[in-house]
Coordinates of C-alpha atoms in Angstrom, one line a residue:
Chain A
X25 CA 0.0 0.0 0.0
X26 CA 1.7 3.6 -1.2
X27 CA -0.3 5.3 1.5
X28 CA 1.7 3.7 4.0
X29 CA 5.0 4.6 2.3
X30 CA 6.6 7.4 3.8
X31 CA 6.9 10.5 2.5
X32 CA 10.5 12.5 1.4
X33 CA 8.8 16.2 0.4
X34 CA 10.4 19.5 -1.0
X35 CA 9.5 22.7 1.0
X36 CA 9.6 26.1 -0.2
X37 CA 8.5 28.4 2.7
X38 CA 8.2 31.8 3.0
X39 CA 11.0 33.1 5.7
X40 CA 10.8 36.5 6.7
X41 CA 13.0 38.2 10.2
X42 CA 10.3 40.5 10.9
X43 CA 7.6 43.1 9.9
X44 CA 9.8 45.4 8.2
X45 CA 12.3 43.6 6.6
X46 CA 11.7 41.8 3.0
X47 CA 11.3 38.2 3.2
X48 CA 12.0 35.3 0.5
X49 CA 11.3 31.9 0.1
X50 CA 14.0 29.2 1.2
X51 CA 13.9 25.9 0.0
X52 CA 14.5 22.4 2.8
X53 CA 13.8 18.8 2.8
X54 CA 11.6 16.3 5.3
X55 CA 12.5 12.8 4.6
X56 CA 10.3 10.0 6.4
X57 CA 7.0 11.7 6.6
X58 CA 4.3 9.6 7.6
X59 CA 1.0 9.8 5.6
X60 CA -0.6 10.0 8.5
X61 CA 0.9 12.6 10.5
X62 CA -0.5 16.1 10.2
X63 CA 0.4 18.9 8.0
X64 CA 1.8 20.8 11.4
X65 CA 3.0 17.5 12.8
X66 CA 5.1 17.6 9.2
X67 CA 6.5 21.2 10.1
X68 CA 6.9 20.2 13.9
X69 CA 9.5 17.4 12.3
X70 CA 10.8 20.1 10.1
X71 CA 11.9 22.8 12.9
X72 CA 13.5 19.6 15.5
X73 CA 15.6 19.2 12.3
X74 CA 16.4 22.7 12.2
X75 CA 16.9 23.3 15.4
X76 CA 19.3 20.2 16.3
X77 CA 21.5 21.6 13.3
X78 CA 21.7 25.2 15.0
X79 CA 19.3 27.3 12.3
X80 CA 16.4 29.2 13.1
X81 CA 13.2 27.4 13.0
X82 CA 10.1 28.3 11.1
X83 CA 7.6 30.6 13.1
X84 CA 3.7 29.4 12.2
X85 CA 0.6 30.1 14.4
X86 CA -1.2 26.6 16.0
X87 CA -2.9 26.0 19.5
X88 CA -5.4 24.1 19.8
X89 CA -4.8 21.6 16.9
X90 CA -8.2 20.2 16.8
X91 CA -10.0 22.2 14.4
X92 CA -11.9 24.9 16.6
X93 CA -9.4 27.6 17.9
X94 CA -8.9 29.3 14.7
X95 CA -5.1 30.0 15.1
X96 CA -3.5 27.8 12.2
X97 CA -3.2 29.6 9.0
X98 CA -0.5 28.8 6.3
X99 CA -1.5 29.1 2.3
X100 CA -0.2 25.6 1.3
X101 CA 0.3 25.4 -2.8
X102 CA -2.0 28.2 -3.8
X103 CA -4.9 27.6 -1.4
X104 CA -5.8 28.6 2.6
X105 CA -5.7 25.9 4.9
X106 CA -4.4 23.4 2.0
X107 CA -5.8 21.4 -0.5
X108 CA -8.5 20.0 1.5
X109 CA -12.0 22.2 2.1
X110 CA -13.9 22.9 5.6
X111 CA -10.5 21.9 7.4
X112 CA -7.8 23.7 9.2
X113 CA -4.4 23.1 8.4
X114 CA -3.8 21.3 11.0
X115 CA -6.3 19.0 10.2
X116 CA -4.7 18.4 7.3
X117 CA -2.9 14.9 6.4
X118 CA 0.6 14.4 4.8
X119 CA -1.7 11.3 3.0
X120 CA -3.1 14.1 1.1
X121 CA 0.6 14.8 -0.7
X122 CA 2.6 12.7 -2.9
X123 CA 6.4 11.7 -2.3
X124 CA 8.5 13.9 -4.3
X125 CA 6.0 17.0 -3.8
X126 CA 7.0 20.6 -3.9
X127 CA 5.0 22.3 -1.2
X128 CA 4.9 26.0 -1.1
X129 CA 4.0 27.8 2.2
X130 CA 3.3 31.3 2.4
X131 CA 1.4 33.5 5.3
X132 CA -1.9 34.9 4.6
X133 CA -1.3 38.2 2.5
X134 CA -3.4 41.2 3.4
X135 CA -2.2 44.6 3.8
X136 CA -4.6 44.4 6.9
X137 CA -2.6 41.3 8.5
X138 CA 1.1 42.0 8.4
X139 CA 3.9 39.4 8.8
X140 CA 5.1 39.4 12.0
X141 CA 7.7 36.6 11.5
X142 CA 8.1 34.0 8.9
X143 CA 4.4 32.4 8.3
X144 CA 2.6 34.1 11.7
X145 CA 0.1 37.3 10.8
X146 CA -0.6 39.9 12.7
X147 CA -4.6 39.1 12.8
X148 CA -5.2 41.9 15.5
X149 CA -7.4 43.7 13.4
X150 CA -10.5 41.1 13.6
X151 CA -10.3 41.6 17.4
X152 CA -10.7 45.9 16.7
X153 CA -13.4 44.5 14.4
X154 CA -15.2 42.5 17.3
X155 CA -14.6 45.0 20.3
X156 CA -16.2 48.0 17.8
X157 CA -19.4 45.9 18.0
X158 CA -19.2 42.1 18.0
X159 CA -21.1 41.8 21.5
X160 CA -24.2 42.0 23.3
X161 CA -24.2 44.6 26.1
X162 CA -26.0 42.9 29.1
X163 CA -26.7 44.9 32.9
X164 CA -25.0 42.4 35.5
X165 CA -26.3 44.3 38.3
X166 CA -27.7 41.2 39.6
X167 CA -31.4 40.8 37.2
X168 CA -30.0 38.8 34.8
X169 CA -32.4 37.1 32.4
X170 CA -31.6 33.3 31.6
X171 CA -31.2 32.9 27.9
X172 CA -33.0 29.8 27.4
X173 CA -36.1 32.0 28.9
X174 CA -36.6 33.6 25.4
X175 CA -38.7 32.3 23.0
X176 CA -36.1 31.8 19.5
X177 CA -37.5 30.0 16.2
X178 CA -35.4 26.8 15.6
X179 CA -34.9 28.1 12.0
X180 CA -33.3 31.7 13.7
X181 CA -31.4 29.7 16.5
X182 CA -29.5 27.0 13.4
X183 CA -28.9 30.1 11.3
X184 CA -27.3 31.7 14.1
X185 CA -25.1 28.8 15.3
X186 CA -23.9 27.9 11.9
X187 CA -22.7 32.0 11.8
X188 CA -21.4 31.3 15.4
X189 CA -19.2 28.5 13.7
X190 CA -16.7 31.0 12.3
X191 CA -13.2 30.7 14.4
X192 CA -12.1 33.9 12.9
X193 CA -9.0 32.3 11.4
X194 CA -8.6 34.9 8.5
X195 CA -8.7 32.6 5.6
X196 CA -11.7 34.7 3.9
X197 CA -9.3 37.7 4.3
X198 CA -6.3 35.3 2.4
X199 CA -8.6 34.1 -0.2
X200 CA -10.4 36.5 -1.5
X201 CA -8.9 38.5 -4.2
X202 CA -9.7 41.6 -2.6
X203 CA -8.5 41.0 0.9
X204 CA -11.7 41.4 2.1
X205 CA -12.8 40.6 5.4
X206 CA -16.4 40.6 5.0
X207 CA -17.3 37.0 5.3
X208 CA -15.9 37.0 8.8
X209 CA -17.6 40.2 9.9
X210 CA -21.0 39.5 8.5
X211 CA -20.9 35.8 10.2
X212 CA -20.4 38.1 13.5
X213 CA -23.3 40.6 12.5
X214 CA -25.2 37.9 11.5
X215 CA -25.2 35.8 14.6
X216 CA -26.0 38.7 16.5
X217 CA -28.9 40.0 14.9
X218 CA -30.8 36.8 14.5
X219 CA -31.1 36.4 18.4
X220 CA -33.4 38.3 20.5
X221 CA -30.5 39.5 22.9
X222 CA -28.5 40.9 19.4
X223 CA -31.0 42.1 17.9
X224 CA -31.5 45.8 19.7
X225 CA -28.0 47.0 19.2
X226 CA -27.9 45.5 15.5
X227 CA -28.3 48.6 13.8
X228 CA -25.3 50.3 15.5
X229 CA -23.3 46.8 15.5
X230 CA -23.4 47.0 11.9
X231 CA -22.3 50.4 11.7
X232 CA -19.4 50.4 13.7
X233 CA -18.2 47.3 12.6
X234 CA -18.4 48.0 8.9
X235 CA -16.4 51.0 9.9
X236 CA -14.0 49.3 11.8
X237 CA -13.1 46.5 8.8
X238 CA -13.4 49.5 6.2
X239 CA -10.4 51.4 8.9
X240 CA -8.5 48.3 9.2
X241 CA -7.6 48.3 5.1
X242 CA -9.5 45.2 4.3
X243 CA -10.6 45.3 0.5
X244 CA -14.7 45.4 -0.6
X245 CA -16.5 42.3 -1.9
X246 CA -16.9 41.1 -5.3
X247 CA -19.2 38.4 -4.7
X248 CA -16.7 35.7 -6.0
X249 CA -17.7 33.2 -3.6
X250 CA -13.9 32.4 -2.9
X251 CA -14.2 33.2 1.0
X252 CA -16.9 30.5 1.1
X253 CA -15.1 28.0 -0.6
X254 CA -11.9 28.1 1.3
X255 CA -14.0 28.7 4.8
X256 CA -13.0 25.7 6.9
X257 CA -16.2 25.9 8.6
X258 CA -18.3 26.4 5.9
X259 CA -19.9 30.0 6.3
X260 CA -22.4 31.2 3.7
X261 CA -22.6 34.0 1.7
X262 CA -26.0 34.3 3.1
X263 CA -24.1 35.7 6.0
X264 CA -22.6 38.5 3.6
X265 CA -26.4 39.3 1.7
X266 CA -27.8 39.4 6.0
X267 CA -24.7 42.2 6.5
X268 CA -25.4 44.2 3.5
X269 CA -29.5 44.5 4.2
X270 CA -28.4 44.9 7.9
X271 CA -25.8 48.1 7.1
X272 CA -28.6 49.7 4.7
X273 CA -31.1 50.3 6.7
X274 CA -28.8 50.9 9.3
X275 CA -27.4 53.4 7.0
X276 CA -30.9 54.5 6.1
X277 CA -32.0 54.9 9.5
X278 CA -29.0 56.4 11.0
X279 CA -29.5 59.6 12.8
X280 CA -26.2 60.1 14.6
Chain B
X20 CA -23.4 64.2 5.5
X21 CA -24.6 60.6 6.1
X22 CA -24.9 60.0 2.4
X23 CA -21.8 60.8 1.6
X24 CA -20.4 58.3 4.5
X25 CA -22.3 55.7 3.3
X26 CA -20.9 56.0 -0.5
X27 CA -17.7 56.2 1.2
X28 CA -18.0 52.5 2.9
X29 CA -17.4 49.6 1.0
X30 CA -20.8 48.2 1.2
X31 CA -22.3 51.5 0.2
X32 CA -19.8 51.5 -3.1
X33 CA -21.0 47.6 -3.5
X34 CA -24.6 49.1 -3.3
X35 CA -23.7 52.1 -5.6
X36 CA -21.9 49.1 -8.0
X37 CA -25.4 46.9 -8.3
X38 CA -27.9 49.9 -8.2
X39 CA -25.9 51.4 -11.9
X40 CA -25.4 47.8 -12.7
X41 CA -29.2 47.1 -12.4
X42 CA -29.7 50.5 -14.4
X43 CA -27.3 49.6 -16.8
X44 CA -28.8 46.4 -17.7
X45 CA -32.5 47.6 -17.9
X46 CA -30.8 49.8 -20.5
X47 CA -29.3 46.7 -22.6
X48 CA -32.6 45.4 -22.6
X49 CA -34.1 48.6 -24.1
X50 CA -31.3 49.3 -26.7
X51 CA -31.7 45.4 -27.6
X52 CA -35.6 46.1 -28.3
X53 CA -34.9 48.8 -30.4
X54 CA -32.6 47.1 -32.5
X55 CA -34.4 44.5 -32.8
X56 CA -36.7 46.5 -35.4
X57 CA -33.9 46.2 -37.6
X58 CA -35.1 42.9 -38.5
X59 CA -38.6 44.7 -39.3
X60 CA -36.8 46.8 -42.4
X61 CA -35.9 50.2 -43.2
X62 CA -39.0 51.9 -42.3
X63 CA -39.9 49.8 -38.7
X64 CA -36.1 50.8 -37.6
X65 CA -36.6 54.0 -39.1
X66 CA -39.7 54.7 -36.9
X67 CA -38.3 52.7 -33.5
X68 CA -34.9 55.5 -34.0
X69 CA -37.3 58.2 -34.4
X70 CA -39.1 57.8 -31.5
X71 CA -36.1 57.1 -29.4
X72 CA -34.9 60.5 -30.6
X73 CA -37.6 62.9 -30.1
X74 CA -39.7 61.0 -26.9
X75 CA -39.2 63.4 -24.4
X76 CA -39.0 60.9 -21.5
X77 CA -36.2 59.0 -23.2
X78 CA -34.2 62.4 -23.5
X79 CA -34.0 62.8 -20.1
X80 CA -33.3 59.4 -19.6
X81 CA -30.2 60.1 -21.7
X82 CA -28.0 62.1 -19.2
X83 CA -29.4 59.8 -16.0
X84 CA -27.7 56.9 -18.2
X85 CA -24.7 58.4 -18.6
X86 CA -24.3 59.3 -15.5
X87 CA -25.2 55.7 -14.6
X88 CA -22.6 54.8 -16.8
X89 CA -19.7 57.1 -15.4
X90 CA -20.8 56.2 -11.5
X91 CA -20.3 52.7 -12.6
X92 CA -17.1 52.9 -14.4
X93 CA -15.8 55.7 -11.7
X94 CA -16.2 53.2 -8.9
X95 CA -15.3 49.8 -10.8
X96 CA -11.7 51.6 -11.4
X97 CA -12.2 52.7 -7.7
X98 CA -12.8 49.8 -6.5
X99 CA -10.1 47.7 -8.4
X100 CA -7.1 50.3 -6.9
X101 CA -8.5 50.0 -3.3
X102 CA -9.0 45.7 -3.8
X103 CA -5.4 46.0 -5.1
X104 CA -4.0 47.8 -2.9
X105 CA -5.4 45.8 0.0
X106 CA -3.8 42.6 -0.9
X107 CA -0.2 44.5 0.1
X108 CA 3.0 44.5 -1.4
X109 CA 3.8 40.9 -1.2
X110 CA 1.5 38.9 -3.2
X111 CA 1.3 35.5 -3.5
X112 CA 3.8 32.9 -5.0
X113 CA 1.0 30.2 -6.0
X114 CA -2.2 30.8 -5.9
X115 CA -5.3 27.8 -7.4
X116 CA -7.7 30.6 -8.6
X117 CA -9.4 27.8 -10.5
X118 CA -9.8 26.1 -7.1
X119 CA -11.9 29.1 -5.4
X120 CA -12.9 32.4 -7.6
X121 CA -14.6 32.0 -11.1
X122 CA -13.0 33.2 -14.2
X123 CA -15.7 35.8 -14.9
X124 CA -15.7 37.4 -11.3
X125 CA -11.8 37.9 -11.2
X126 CA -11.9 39.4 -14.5
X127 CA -14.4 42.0 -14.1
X128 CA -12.5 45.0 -14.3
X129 CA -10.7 43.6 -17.5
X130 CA -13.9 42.9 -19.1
X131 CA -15.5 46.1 -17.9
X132 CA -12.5 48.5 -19.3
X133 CA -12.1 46.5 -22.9
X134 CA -16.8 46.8 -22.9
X135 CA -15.7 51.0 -22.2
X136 CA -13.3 50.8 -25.1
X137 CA -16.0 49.4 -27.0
X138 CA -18.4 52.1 -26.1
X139 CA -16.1 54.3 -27.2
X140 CA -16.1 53.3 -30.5
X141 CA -20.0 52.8 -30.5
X142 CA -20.2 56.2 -29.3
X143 CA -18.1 57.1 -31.5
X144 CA -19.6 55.5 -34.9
X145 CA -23.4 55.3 -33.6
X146 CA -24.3 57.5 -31.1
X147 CA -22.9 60.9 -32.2
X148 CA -23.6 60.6 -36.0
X149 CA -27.4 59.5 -35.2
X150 CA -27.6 62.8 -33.0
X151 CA -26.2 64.6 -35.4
X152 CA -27.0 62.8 -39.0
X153 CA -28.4 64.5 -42.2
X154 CA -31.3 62.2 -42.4
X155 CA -31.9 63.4 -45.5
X156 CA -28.9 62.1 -46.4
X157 CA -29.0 58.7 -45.1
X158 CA -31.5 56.8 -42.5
X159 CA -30.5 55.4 -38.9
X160 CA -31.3 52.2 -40.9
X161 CA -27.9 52.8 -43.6
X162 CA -25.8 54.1 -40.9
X163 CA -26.2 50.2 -38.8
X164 CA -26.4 48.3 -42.0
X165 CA -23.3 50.4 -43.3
X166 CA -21.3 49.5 -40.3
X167 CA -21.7 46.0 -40.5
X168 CA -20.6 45.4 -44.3
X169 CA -17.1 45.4 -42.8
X170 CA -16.1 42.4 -41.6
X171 CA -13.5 43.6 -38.7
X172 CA -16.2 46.0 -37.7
X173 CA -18.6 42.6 -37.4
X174 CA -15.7 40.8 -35.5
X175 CA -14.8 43.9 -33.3
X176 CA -18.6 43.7 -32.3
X177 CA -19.2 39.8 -31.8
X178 CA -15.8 39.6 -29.4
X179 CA -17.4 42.8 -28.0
X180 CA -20.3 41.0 -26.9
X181 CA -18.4 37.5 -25.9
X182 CA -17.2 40.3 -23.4
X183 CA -20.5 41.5 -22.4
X184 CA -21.4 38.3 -21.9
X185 CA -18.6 37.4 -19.3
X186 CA -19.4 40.6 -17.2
X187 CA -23.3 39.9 -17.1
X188 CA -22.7 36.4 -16.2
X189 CA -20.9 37.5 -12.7
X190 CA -22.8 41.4 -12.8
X191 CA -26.6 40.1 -13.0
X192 CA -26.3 37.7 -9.7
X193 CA -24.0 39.9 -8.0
X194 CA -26.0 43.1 -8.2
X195 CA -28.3 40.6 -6.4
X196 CA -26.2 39.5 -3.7
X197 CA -24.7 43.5 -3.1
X198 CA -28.3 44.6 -2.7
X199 CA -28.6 41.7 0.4
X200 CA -31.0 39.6 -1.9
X201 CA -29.9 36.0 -1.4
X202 CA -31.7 33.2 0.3
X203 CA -31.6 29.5 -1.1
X204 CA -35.3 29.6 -1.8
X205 CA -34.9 31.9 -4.6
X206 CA -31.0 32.6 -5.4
X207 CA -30.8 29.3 -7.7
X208 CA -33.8 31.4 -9.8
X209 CA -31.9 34.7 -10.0
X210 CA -29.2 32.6 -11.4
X211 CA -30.8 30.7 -13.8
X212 CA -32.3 34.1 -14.8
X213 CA -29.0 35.9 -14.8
X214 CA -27.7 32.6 -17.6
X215 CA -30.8 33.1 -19.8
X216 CA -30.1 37.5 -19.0
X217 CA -26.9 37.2 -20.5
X218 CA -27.6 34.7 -23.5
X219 CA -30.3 37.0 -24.7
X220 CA -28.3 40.1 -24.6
X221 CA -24.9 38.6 -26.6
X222 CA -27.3 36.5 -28.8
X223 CA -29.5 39.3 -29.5
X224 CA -27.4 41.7 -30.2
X225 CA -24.7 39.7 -32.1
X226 CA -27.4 37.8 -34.4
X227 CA -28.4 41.5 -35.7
X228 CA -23.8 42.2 -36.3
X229 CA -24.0 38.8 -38.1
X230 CA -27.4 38.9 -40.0
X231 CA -26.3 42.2 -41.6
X232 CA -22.8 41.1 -42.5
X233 CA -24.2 37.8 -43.9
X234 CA -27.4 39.7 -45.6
X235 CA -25.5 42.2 -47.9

């Protein structure tokens, strides 16, 4: 059986000191991969070998390596997350490669998420994006209100839980061809203004946070669909059409 | 004051995209019904022309559509720097377009500045002369049939419509989606209606190029 063959790879990676200074790609080996270890396992093995023969190792982003924290990044041959679609990279497998592959890795690009070192972003600005609106203000004085008290149609409550899915990971951003960030805000908007305890700041959510993204430098939307494609948790473009009615009449109503 | 932030934002540009592009296509489907009297003869084309000239509702529809036509090309080019410039310096090494964004939506801008040079020349060789023309000395009818004796002037027009065709096919849907209208209950309609939108247009208007190429 191949798939149990190891794997020897070649890897081109982008390595870069530091924000300001110019990066390039360097070129290294991995020889007795195993099919089945992950993608990040795979660059794990790579920075032991740098690191017992005195070089710098690779910086990348990972934590929780199970899919749900939203910190692994890394555009693998042309595509976010790598070849795969609704993963994370590092629920990626090496079983997905063939031996003798050339894998590029390069960080997300977006003017809005700058290098900080090697493949890890700067993705600072979705948090600017959340704290400018991405919540619910509640009084804790002591008359809270249990959420399970309020009457939600099942169809609302799905639609806001499958926006709620969105780790905020930033591959929308490295996808689309504009840099644009709008799938990830309008999952946020969207999953706020289709509950009950969302739903009275929505108007002012929307603005601020459309400001926010528009500050931060991401691009605008062309409707390619790309962001959707590459999501690893599959958010819809439904989410995108539920921002754009939210933010006109929003912008319509407005009286600030 | 709020107007003007909202055109500033990108959704409000998005909006500001659709609402010229929905203008702009109501147009193609007005321009294609007038031609379409070609087919009729001299005197039904003659007539259709005529009317277009002198009915005073469709002058004044004249200058909203060209400024429909320079907010949409004002903040396409817009649009594309900003996009452009938002990606940053460094861009990627290898990147599978074919894998996530469709031909005819990452080539909008291309197909939307080579359809300008195209109206150039149509406003160059159709618009102005009919305004202008000595109808004593030939019709509206000559002036089209004229035209399309030339066979680059045919081919010009045909890959000029291929073009068309291209932009519709990601424009009609998308104007859609800017506006906020999407829901899977009626988004696989729109896009049906966006195919057969842009089949009639390029069809239409290329059958009259080729029928008066063929016909002389």
């Amino acid at each position: 059986m191949t798939s149990n063959r190891s794997l020897s790879l070649k890897l081109k990676i982008w390595r870069q000191k530091n924000s300001q200074e110019p990066g390039r790609f360097e070129g290294y080996r991995v020889e007795d991969i195993s099919p089945e270890s992950s993608f990040l396992e795979m660059l794990d093995i790579l920075n032991d070998q740098l690191i017992r023969q005195n070089k710098s190792s690779v910086a990348f982003d990972h934590d929780c390596r199970e899919g749900i924290c939203g910190m692994c990044s890394l555009y693998i041959n042309g595509q976010a997350h790598g070849p795969d679609q609704l993963v994370t990279t590092c629920q990626l497998y090496m079983r997905r490669f063939k031996n003798g592959d050339t894998i590029y890795i390069e960080p997300w690009r977006s003017r809005a998420f700058p290098v900080i070192k090697d493949l890890v972003v700067d993705r600072s600005a979705f948090d600017r994006v959340i704290a400018s609106g991405g919540f619910v203000s509640v009084n804790t004085s002591g008359n809270t209100i249990d959420g399970n008290a309020l009457p939600i149609p099942k169809e609302d409550a799905d639609k806001a839980f499958d926006a709620a899915a969105c780790i905020g990971c930033g591959a929308c951003v490295a996808t689309c061809k504009n840099a644009s960030a709008m799938l990830f805000v309008s999952a946020k908007i969207s999953q706020l203004a289709l509950l009950p305890q969302g739903k009275v700041e929505a108007k002012r959510r929307a603005l601020a946070m459309v400001r926010q993204m528009d500050e931060e430098g991401f691009g605008n939307c062309s409707n390619t669909g790309a962001c959707e494609v590459e999501c690893p948790k599959g958010i819809s473009l439904e989410n995108i059409a539920q921002m754009n009615r939210e933010y006109l009449s929003a912008s319509i109503q407005n009286e600030d | 004051m709020e107007q003007s932030k909202f055109t500033a934002s990108s959704i409000g540009k998005k909006f500001l995209m659709a609402a010229t592009g929905f203008f702009l296509m109501v147009f193609l489907l007005v321009h294609l019904s007038v031609n379409l009297f070609l087919f009729g003869g001299k005197q039904a084309f003659n007539e259709a022309s005529h009317f277009m000239a002198t009915n005073p509702l469709i002058q004044i529809s004249q200058y909203i559509l060209a400024a429909g036509f320079i907010a949409h090309i004002f903040f396409g080019i817009k649009l594309y720097i900003q996009n452009k410039s938002a990606r940053g310096k460094v861009t990627y090494a290898v990147n599978q377009w074919q894998a996530h964004t469709p031909f005819n939506a990452r080539t909008m801008i291309y197909t939307g500045l080579l359809i300008l040079c195209f109206l150039i020349l149509h406003l160059k060789d159709f618009t102005i002369p009919i305004k202008i023309a000595d109808t004593r000395r030939f019709t509206h009818y000559e002036l089209v049939t004229e035209h399309f004796k030339n066979p680059i002037y045919t081919v010009i027009y045909l890959i000029a419509f291929i073009l068309l065709a291209i932009h519709l096919s990601h424009g009609f849907q998308s104007a859609f989606q800017s506006m906020g209208a999407r829901h899977k209950s009626y988004t696989p309609f729109i896009e049906k209606l966006g195919v057969l939108y842009f089949w009639f247009i390029s069809l239409g208007f290329s059958t009259i190029a080729l029928w008066f190429f063929f016909k002389q």
